[in-house]
Coordinates of C-alpha atoms in Angstrom, one line a residue:
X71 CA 6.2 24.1 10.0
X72 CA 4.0 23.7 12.9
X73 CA 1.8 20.5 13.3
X74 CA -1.1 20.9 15.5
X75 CA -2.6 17.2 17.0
X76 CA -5.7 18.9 18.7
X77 CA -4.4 17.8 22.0
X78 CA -1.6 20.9 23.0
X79 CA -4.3 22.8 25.3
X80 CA -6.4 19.5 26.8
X81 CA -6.6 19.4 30.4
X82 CA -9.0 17.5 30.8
X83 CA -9.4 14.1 32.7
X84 CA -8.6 10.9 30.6
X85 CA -12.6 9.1 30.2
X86 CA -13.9 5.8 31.6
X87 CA -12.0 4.4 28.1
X88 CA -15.3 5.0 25.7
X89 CA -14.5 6.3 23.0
X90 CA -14.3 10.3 23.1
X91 CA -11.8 13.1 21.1
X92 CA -9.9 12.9 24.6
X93 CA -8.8 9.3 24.6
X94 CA -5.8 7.8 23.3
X95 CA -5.5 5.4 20.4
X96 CA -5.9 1.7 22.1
X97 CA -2.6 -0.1 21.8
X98 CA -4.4 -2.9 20.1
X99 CA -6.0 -0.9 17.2
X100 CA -2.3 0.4 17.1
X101 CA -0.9 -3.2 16.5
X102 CA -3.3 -3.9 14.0
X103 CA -2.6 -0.8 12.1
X104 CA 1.4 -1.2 12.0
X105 CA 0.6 -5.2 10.7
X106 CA -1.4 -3.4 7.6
X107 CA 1.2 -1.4 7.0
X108 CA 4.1 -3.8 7.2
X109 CA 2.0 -6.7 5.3
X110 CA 1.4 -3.8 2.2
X111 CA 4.7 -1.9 2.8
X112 CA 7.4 -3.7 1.1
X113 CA 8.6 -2.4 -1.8
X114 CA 7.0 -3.0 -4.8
X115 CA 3.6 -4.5 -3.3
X116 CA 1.6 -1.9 -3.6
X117 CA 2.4 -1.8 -7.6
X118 CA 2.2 -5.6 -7.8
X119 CA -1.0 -6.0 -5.6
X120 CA -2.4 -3.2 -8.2
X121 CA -1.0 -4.6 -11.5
X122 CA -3.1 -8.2 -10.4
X123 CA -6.2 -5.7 -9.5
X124 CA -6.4 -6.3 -13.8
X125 CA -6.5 -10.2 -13.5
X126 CA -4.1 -13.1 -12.8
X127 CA -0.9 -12.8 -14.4
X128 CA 2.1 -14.7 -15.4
X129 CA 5.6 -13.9 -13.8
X130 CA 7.1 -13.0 -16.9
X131 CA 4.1 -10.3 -17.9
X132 CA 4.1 -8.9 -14.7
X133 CA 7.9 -8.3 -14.6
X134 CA 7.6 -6.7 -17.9
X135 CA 4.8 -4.7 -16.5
X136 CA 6.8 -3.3 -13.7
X137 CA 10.3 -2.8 -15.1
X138 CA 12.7 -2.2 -13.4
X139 CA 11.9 -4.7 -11.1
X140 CA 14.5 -7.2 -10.8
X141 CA 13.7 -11.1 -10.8
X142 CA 14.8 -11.8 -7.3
X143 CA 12.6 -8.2 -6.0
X144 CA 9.8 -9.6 -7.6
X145 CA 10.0 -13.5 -6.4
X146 CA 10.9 -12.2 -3.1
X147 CA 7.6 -9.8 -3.0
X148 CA 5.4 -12.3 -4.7
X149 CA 6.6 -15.1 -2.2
X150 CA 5.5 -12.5 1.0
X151 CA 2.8 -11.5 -0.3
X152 CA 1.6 -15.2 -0.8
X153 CA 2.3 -16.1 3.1
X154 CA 0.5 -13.4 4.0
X155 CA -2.6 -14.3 1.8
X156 CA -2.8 -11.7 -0.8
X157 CA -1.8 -13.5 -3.6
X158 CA -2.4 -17.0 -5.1
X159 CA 0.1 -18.6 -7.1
X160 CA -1.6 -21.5 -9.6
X161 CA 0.9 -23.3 -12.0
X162 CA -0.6 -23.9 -15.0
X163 CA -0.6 -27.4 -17.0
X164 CA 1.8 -26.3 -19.8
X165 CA 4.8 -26.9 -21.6
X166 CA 7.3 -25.3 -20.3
X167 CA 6.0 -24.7 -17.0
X168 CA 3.8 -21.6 -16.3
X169 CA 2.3 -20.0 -13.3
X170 CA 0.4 -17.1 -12.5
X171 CA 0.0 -14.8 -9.7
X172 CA -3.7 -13.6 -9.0
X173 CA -5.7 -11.7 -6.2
X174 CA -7.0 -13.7 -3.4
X175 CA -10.2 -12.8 -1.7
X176 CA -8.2 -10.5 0.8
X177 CA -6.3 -8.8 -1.5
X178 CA -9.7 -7.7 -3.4
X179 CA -11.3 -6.5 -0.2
X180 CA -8.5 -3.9 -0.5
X181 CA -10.6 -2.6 -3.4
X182 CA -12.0 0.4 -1.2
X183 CA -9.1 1.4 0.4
X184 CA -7.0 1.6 -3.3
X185 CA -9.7 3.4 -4.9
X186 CA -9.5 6.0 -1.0
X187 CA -6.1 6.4 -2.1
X188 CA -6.2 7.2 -5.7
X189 CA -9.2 9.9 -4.6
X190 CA -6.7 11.2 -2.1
X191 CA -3.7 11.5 -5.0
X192 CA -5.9 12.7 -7.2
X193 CA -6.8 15.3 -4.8
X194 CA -4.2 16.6 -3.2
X195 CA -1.2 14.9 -5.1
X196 CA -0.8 17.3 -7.7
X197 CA -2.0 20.6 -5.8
X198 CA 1.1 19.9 -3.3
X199 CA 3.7 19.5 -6.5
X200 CA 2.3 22.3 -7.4
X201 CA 2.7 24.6 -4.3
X202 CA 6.1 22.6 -4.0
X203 CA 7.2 24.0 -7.6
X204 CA 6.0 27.3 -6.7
X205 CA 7.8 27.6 -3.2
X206 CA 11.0 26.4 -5.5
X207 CA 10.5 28.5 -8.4
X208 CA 9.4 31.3 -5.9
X209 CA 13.2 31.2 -3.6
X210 CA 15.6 33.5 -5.1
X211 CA 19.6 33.1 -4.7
X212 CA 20.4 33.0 -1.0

């Protein structure tokens, strides 16, 4: 399968750096883009960030609300995501000891981009599973 990036025929010279269709991504914007992706890449924080999107929850609900998740995968994503400032841990005055994990302020400005993705899924998610199935289904014995 062939990719095309727009860019295999352009000859033309590089611009005074405004931004045109010519110009390369700026090495900054770059940067910023890889730090989103490794701050919301690790595994599981996408589905914990999203399980919290419901309200703050306690470590043993949201480990029952992402089995299989193992005790030391979630502490180790929960602890990440709280130095990076997406989630707020709050230990609560009871006997025994409880805390719970909510949203910060960051986290919930992610709103938009969650509900982008779930428009995306929703859009083309199933319609390439399907064409995928139907490529499968379609290949005969080699």
């Amino acid at each position: 399968m062939k990719f095309e990036t727009g860019m295999e025929n352009d000859t033309s010279e590089p611009c005074d750096g405004g931004e045109c269709e010519s110009c390369p991504t700026d090495p900054n914007l770059l940067i910023e883009f890889k730090h989103a992706i490794r701050t919301l890449g690790g595994k599981w924080k996408l589905e914990i960030l999203f399980t919290l999107m419901h309200g703050g929850v306690r470590f043993g609900a949201l480990r029952r609300a992402l089995a299989p998740i193992t005790q030391h995968m979630l502490t180790a994503q929960l602890r990440e995501l709280a130095r990076d400032g997406l989630v707020s841990r709050k230990v609560l005055a009871e006997k025994p000891l409880q805390v719970e994990y909510e949203l910060t302020d960051s986290a919930w400005s992610l709103t938009p981009a969650f509900r982008e993705l779930l428009a995306w899924s929703k859009l083309y998610g199933p319609r390439r599973r399907a064409e995928a199935s139907e490529t499968t289904l379609g290949a005969g014995p080699a």
